[in-house]
Short mmCIF file of C-alpha atoms and ligand atoms in Angstrom, two decimals:
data_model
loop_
_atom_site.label_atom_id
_atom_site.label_comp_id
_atom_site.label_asym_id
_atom_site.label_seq_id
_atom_site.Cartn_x
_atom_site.Cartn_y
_atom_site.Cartn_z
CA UNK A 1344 -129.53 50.69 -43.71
CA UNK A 1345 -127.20 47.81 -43.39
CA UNK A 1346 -124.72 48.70 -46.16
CA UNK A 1347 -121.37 48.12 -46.52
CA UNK A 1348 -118.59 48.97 -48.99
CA UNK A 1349 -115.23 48.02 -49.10
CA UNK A 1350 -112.97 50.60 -51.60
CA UNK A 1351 -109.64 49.63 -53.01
CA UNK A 1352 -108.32 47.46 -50.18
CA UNK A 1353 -104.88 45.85 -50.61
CA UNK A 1354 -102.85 44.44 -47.74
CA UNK A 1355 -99.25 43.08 -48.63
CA UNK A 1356 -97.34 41.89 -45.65
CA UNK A 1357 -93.60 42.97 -46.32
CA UNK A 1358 -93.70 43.48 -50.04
CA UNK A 1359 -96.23 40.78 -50.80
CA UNK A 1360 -99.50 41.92 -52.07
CA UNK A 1361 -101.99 39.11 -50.60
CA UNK A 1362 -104.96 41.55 -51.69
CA UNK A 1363 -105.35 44.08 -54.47
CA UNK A 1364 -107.45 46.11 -55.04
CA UNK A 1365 -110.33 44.66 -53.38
CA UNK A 1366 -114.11 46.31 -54.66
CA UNK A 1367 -117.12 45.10 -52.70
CA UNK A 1368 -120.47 46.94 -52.29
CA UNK A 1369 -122.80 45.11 -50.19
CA UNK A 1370 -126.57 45.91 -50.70
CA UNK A 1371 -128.91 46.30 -47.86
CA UNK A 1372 -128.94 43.23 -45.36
CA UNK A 1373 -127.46 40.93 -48.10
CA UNK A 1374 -126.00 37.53 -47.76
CA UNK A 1375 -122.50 37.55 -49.82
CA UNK A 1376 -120.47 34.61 -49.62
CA UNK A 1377 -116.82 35.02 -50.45
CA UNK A 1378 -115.29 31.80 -51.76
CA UNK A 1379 -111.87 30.95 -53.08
CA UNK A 1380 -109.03 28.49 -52.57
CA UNK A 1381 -106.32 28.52 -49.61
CA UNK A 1382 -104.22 31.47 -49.30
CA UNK A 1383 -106.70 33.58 -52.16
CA UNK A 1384 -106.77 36.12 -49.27
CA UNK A 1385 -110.40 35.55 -47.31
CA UNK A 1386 -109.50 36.00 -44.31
CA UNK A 1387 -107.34 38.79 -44.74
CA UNK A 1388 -110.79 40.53 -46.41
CA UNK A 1389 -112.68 39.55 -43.05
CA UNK A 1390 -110.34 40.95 -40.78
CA UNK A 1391 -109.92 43.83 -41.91
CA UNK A 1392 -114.15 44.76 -42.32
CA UNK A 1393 -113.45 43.24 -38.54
CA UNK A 1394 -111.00 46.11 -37.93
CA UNK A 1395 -108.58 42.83 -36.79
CA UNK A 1396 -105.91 44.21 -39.38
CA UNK A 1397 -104.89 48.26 -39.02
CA UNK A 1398 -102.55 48.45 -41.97
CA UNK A 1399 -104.00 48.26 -45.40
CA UNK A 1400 -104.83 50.29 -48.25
CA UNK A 1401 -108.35 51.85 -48.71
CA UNK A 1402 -111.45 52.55 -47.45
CA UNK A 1403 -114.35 50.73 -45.45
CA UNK A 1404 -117.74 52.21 -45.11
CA UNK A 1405 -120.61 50.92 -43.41
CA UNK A 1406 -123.84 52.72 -43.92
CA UNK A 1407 -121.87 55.30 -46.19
CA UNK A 1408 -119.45 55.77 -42.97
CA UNK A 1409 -115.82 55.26 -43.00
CA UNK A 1410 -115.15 53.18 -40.13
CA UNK A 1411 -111.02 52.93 -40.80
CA UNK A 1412 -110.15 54.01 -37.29
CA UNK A 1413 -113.27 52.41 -35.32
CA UNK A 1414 -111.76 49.58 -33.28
CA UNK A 1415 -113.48 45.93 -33.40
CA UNK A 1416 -115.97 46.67 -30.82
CA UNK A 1417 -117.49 49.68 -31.73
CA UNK A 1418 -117.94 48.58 -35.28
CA UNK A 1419 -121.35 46.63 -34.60
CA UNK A 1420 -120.45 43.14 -36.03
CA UNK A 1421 -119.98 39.51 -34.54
CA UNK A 1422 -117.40 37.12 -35.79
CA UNK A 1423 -117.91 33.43 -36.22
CA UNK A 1424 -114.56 31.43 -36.82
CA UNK A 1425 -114.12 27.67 -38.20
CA UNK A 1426 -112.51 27.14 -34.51
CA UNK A 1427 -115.25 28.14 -32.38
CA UNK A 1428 -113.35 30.44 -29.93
CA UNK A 1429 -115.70 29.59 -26.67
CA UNK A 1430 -114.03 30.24 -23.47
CA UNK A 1431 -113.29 26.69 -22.05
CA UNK A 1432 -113.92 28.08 -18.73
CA UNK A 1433 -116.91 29.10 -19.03
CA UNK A 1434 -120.37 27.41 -19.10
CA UNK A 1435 -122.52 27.23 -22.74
CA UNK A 1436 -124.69 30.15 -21.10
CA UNK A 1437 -121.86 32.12 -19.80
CA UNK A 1438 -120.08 32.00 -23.11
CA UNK A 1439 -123.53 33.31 -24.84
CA UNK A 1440 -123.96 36.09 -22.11
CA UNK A 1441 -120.51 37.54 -22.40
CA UNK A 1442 -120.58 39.94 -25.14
CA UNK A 1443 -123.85 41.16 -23.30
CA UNK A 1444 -122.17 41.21 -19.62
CA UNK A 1445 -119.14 43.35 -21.68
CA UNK A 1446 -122.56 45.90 -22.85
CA UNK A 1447 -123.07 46.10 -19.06
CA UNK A 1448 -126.86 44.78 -19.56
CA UNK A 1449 -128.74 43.92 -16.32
CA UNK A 1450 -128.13 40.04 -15.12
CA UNK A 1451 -132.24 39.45 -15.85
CA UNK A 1452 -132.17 41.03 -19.12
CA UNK A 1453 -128.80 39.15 -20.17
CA UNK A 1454 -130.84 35.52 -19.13
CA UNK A 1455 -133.80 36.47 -21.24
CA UNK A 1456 -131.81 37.12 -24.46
CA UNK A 1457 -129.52 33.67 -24.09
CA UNK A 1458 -132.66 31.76 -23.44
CA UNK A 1459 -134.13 33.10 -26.39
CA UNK A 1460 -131.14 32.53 -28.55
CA UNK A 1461 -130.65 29.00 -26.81
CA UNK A 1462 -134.24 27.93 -28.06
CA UNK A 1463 -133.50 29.06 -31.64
CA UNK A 1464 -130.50 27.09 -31.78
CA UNK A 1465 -131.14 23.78 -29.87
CA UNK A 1466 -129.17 24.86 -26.62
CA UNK A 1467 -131.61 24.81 -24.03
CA UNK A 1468 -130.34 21.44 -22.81
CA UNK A 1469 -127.05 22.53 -22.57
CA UNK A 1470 -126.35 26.09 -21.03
CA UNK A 1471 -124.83 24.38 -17.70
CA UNK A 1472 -122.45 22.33 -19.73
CA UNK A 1473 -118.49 23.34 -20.46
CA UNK A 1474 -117.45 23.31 -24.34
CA UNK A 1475 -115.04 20.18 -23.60
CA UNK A 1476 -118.32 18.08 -22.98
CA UNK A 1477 -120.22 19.62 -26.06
CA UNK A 1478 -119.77 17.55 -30.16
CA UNK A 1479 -117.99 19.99 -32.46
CA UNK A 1480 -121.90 20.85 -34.07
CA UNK A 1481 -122.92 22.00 -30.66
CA UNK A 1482 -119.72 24.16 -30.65
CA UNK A 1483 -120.21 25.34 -33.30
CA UNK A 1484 -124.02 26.07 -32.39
CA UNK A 1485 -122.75 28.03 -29.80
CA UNK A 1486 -119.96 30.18 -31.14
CA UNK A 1487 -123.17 30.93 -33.48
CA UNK A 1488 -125.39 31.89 -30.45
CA UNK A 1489 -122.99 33.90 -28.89
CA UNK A 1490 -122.57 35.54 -32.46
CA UNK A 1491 -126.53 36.47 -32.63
CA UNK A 1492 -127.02 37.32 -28.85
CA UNK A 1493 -125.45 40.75 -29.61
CA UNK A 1494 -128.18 41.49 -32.63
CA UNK A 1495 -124.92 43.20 -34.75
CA UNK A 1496 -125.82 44.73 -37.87
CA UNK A 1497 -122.95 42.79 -39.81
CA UNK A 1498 -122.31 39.02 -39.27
CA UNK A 1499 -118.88 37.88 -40.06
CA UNK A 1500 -118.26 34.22 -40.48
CA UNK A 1501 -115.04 32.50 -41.48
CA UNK A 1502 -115.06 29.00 -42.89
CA UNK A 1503 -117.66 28.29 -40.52
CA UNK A 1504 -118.98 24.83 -40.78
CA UNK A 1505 -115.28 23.62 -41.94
CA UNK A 1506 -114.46 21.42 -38.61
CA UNK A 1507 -118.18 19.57 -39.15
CA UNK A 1508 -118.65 16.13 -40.98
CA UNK A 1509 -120.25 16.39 -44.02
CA UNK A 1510 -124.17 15.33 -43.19
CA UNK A 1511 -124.04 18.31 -40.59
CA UNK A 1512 -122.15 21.30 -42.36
CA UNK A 1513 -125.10 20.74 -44.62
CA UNK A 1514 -127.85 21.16 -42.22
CA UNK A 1515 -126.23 24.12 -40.16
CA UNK A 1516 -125.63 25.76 -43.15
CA UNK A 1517 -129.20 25.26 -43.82
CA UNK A 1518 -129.42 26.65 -40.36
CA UNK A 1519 -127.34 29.68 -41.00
CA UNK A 1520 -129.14 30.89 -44.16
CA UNK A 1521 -132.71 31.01 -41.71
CA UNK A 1522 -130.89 32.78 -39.11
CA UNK A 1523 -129.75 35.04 -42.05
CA UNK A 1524 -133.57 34.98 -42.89
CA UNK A 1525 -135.15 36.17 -39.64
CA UNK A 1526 -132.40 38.95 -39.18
CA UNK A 1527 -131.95 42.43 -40.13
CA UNK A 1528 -128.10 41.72 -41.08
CA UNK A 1529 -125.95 41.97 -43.68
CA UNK A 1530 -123.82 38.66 -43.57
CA UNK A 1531 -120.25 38.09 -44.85
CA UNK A 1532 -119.30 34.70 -44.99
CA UNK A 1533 -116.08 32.96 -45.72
CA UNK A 1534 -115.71 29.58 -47.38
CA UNK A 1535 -113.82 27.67 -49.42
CA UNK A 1536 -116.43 25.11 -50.66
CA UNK A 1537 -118.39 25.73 -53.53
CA UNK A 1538 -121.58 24.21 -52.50
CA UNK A 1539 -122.05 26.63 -49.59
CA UNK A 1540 -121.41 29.06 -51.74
CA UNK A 1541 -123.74 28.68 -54.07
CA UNK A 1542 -126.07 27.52 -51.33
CA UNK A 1543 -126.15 30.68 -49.14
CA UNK A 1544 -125.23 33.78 -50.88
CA UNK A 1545 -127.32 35.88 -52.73
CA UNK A 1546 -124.29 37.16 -54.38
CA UNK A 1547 -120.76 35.50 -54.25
CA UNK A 1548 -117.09 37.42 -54.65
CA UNK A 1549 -115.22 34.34 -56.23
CA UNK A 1550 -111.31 35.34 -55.07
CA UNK A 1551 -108.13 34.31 -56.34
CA UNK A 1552 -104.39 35.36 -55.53
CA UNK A 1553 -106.02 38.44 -54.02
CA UNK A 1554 -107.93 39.42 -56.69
CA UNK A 1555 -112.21 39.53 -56.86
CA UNK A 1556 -112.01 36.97 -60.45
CA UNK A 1557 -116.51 37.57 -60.44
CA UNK A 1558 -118.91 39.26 -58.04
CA UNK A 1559 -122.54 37.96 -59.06
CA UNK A 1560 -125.54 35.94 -57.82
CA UNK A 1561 -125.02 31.91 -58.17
CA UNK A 1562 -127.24 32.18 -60.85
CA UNK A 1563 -124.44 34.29 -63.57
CA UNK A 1564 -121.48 32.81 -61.13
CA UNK A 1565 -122.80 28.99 -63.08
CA UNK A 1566 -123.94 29.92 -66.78
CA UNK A 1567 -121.93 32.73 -67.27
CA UNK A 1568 -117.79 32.78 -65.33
CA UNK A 1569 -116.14 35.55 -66.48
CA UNK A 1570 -113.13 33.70 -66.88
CA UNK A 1571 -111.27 29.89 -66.70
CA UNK A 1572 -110.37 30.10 -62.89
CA UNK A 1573 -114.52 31.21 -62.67
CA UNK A 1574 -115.37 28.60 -64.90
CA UNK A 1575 -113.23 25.37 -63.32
CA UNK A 1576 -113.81 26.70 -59.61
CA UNK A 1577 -117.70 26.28 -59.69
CA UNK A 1578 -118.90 22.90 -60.42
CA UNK A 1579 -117.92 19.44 -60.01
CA UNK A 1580 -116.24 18.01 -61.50
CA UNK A 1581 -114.93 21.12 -62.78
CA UNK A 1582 -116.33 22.85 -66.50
CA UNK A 1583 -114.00 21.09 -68.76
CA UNK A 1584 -111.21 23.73 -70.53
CA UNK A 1585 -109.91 22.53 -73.83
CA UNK A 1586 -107.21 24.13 -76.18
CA UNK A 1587 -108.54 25.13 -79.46
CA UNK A 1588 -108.12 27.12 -82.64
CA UNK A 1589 -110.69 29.47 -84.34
CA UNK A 1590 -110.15 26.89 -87.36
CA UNK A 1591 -110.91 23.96 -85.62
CA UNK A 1592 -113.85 24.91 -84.02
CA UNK A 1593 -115.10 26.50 -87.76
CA UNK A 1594 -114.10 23.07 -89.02
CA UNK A 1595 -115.96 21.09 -86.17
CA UNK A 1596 -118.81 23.39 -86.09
CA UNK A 1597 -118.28 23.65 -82.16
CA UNK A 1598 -119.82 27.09 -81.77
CA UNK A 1599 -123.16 28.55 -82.40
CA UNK A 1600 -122.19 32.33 -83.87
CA UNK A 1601 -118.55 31.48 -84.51
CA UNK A 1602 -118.76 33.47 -87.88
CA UNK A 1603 -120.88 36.53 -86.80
CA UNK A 1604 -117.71 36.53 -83.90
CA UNK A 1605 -114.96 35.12 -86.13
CA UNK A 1606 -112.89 39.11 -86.91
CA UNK A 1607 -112.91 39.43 -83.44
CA UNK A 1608 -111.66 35.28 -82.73
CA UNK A 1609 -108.85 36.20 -85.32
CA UNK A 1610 -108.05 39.15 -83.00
CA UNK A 1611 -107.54 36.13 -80.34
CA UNK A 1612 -104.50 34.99 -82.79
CA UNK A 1613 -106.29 31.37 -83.06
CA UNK A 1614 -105.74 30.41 -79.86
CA UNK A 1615 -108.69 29.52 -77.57
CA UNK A 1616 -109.70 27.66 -74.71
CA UNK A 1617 -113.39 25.78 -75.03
CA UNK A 1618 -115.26 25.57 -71.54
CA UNK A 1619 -118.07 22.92 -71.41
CA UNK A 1620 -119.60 21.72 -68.37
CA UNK A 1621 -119.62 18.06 -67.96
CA UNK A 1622 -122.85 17.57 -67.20
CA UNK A 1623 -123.84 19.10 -70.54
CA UNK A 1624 -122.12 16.10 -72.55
CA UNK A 1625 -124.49 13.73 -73.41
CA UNK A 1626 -124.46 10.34 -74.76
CA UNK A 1627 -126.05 8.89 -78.22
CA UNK A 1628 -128.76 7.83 -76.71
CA UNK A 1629 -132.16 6.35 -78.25
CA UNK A 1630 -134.17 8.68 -75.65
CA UNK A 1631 -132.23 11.65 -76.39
CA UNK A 1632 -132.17 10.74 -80.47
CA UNK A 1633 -136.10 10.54 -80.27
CA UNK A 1634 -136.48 13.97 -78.09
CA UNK A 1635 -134.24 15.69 -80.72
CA UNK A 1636 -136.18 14.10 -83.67
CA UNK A 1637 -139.81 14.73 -82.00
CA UNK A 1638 -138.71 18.47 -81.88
CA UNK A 1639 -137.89 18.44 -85.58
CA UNK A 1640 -133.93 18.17 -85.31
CA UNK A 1641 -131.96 15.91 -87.73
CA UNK A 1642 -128.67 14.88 -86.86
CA UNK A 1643 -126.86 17.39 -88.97
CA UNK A 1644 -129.11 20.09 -86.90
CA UNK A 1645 -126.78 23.11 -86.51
CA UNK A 1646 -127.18 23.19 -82.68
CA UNK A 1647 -125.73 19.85 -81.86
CA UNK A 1648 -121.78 19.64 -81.42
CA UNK A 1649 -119.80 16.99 -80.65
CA UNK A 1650 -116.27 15.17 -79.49
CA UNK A 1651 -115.23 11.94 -80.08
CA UNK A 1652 -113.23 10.61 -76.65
CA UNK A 1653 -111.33 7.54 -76.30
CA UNK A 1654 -112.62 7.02 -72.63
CA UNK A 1655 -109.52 6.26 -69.87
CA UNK A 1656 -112.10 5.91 -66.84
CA UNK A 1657 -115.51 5.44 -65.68
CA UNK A 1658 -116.49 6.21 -62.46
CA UNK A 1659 -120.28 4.78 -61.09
CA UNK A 1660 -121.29 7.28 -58.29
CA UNK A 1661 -124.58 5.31 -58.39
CA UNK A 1662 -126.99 8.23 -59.37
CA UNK A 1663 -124.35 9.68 -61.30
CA UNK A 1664 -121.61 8.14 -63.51
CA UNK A 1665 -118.52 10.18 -64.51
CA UNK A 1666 -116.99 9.44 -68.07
CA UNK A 1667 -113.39 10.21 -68.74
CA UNK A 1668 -112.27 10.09 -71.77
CA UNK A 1669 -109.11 11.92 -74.46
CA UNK A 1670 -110.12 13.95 -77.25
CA UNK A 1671 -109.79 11.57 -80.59
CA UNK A 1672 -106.73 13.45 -82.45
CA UNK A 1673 -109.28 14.09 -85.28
CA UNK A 1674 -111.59 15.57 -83.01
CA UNK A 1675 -108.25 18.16 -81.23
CA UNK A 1676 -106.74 21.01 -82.34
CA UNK A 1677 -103.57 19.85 -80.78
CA UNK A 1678 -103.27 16.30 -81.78
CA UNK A 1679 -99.95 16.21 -80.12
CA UNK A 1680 -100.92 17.00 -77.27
CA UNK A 1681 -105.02 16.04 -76.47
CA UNK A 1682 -107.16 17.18 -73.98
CA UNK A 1683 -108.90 15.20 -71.53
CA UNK A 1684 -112.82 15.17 -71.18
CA UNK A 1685 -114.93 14.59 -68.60
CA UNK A 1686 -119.25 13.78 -68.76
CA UNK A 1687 -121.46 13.67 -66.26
CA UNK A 1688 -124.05 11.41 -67.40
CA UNK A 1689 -127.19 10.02 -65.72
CA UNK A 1690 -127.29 6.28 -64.64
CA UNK A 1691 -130.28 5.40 -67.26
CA UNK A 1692 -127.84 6.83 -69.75
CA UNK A 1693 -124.86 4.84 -68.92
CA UNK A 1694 -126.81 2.09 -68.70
CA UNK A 1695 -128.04 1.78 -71.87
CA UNK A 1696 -124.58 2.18 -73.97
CA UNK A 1697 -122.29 0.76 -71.27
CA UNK A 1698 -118.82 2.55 -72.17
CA UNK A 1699 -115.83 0.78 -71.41
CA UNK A 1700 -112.27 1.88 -70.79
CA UNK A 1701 -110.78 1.90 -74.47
CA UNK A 1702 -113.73 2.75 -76.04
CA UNK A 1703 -114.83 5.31 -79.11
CA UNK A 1704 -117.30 7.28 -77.79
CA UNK A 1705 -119.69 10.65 -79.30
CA UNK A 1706 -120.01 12.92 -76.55
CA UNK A 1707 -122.87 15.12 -77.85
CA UNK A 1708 -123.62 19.01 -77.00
CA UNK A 1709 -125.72 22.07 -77.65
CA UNK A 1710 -123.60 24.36 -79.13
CA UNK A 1711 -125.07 27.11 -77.36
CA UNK A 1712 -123.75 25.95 -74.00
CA UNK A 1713 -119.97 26.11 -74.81
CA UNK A 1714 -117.93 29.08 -73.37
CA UNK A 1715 -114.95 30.53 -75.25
CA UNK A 1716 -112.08 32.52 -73.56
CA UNK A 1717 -109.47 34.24 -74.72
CA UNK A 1718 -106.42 31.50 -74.37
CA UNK A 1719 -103.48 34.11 -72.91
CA UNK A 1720 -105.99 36.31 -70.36
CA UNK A 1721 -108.27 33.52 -69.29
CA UNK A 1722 -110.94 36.05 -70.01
CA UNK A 1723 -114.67 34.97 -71.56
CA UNK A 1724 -115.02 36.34 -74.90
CA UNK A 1725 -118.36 34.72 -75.77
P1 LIG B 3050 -107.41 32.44 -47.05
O1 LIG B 3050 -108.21 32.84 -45.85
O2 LIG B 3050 -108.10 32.69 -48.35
O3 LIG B 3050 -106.89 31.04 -46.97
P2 LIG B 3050 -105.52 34.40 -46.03
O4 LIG B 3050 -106.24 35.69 -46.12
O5 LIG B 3050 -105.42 33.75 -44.71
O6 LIG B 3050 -106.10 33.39 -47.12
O7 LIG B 3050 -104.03 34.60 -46.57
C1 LIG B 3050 -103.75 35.21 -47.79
C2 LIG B 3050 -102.26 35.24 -47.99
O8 LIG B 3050 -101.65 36.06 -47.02
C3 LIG B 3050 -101.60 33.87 -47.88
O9 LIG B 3050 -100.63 33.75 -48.88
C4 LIG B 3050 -100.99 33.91 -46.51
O10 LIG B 3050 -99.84 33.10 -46.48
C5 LIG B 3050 -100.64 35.36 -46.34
N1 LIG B 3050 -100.65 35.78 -44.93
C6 LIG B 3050 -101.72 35.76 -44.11
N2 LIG B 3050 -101.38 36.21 -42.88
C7 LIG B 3050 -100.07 36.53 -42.92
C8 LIG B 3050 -99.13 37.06 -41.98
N3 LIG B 3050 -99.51 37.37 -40.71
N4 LIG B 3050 -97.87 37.25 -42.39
C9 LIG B 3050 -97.49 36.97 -43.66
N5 LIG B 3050 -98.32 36.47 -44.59
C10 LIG B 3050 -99.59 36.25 -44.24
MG1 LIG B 3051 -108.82 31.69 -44.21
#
């Protein structure tokens, strides 16, 4: 069993609380990623399953076991940090064979288990190099090697792959989720990117201001936040959050069961925020027109929504083009103040209606893919 739990942790340091409350029940020999902006309290999280950090509120099990009191070593993890930590003395074997010279395993056994651990991560050419003459991948390849060497039960990694260029944080962490696969370990990992995120875990705790905000598989994390900070945090560009009204959106027809949900909207007071994603705004287009008419829609079909956008920016990513656009005042439940929109449309798309800047333009949606939260908590009610 490779379980752990972590029960009611906070940490404040003086009278700040940088975690509260923290609830996280690992199954066995899971992958969980936890993700969250700078300062949202990750590493505090990580050090403290480390046993790095002593005084905090609540318990840690592992395996059903409180481990509190166990110091760092005796707690059967290895730590992987964004800076590597090799010993610059050392050679690329002697930094591997460390934690197993510290076990006191015999010198023959010790060379067996680096040169395993060297092959599965590319090192054989370099164990009789120093870490000044390695690139920061190979570093990093190390401080990973050194990491598995010890077989822990729990992996700890924080911000990992964040001193890498971009072409190779995305094949080590590639490389990390095998490793992951041909081990017996629960892994924690630390990030603050939202594509390894999604990418690795198998469940991710999405943090803010030292709070767990949603603690699901990629899968829910997408198509269902719990909440705005959810919501904006995963996807790019971020799920577009507008300001509405229950009566605007009865009098736009924005939302599928708007009237089965409408006594408990009113309990909202009116005020709402809309979440769409902006790569579920389409454009008018003759190929999407035809699909909707082959499948026996008319325009007025209840499913489709849509806002009119005077569009402020285009951006051509080449396979992707981004339109930004306001909310037409007739289209806004705050004309005074209008929210922007942004679409992620596909380069065929664009193509054919070629938006410009100043432009009237229908951005068109199924209903059924627009989130409502509750405007004051930030919370999902639909
Ligand atoms: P993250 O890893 O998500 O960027 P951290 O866990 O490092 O966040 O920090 C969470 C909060 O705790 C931040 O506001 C940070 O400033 C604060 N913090 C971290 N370490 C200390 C410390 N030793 N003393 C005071 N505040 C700290
Ligand atoms: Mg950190």
């Amino acid at each position: 069993m490779v379980q752990i739990s972590l029960n009611n942790i906070s940490k404040s340091y003086d009278s700040n609380k940088v975690i509260e409350a923290i609830n996280l029940s690992s199954k066995d020999r899971e992958f969980i990623v936890l993700v969250g902006p700078s300062g949202s309290g990750k590493s505090t999280i990580i050090r403290i399953i480390a046993g790095l950090e002593k005084d905090f509120e609540g318990d840690i099990r592992f395996a059903g076991e409180l481990i509190n009191e166990l110091e760092p070593k005796d707690r059967n993890l290895s730590m992987v940090f964004q800076n590597y930590a090799l010993y610059p003395h050392k050679t690329v074997f002697e930094n591997i064979a460390f934690p197993l010279k510290i076990k006191g395993l015999k010198a023959n056994e010790i060379k067996d288990k680096v040169q395993k651990v060297a092959q599965k991560l590319s090192l054989q050419d370099l164990l009789t190099r120093k870490p000044a003459q390695l690139s920061g991948g190979q570093k990093q390849r190390v401080a990973l090697a050194r990491a598995l060497v010890k077989e822990p039960k729990l992996f700890l990694m924080d911000e990992p792959l964040s001193n890498l260029d971009a072409k190779l944080r995305a094949s080590t962490r590639q490389e990390i989720r095998r490793l992951y696969l041909e081990h017996d370990s629960t892994f924690i990992y630390v990030t603050h990117d939202q594509i390894e995120a999604m990418s690795l875990g198998d469940r991710i705790a999405i943090l803010d201001k030292g709070r767990i905000q949603q603690f699901d598989s990629p899968e829910n994390i997408y198509h269902n936040p719990a909440n705005t900070f959810v919501a904006s945090f995963i996807g790019s560009p971020p799920c577009n959050l507008l300001n509405f009204t229950v009566e605007k959106i009865m009098e736009l027809n924005l939302f599928e069961s708007i009237h089965s949900g409408a006594g408990l909207l009113k309990a909202q007071e009116g005020n709402l925020t809309i979440g769409i994603r902006p790569e579920y705004l389409k454009l008018r287009t003759k190929l999407l027109m035809g699909i909707l008419a082959d499948a026996g829609f008319s325009e007025e079909d209840t499913r489709l929504g849509v806002f009119e956008v005077i569009v402020t920016n285009v951006e051509n990513l080449g396979e992707l083009v981004l339109i930004h656009g306001r909310l037409s005042p007739e289209y806004s439940a705050h004309p005074d103040n209008l929210d922007m929109v942004v679409a992620k449309v596909n380069n065929q798309d664009f193509n054919e209606l070629r938006p410009i800047i100043g432009q009237k333009l229908e951005l068109l949606f199924d209903r059924s893919t627009i989130y409502l939260f509750d405007k004051q908590s930030k919370q999902r009610i639909s």
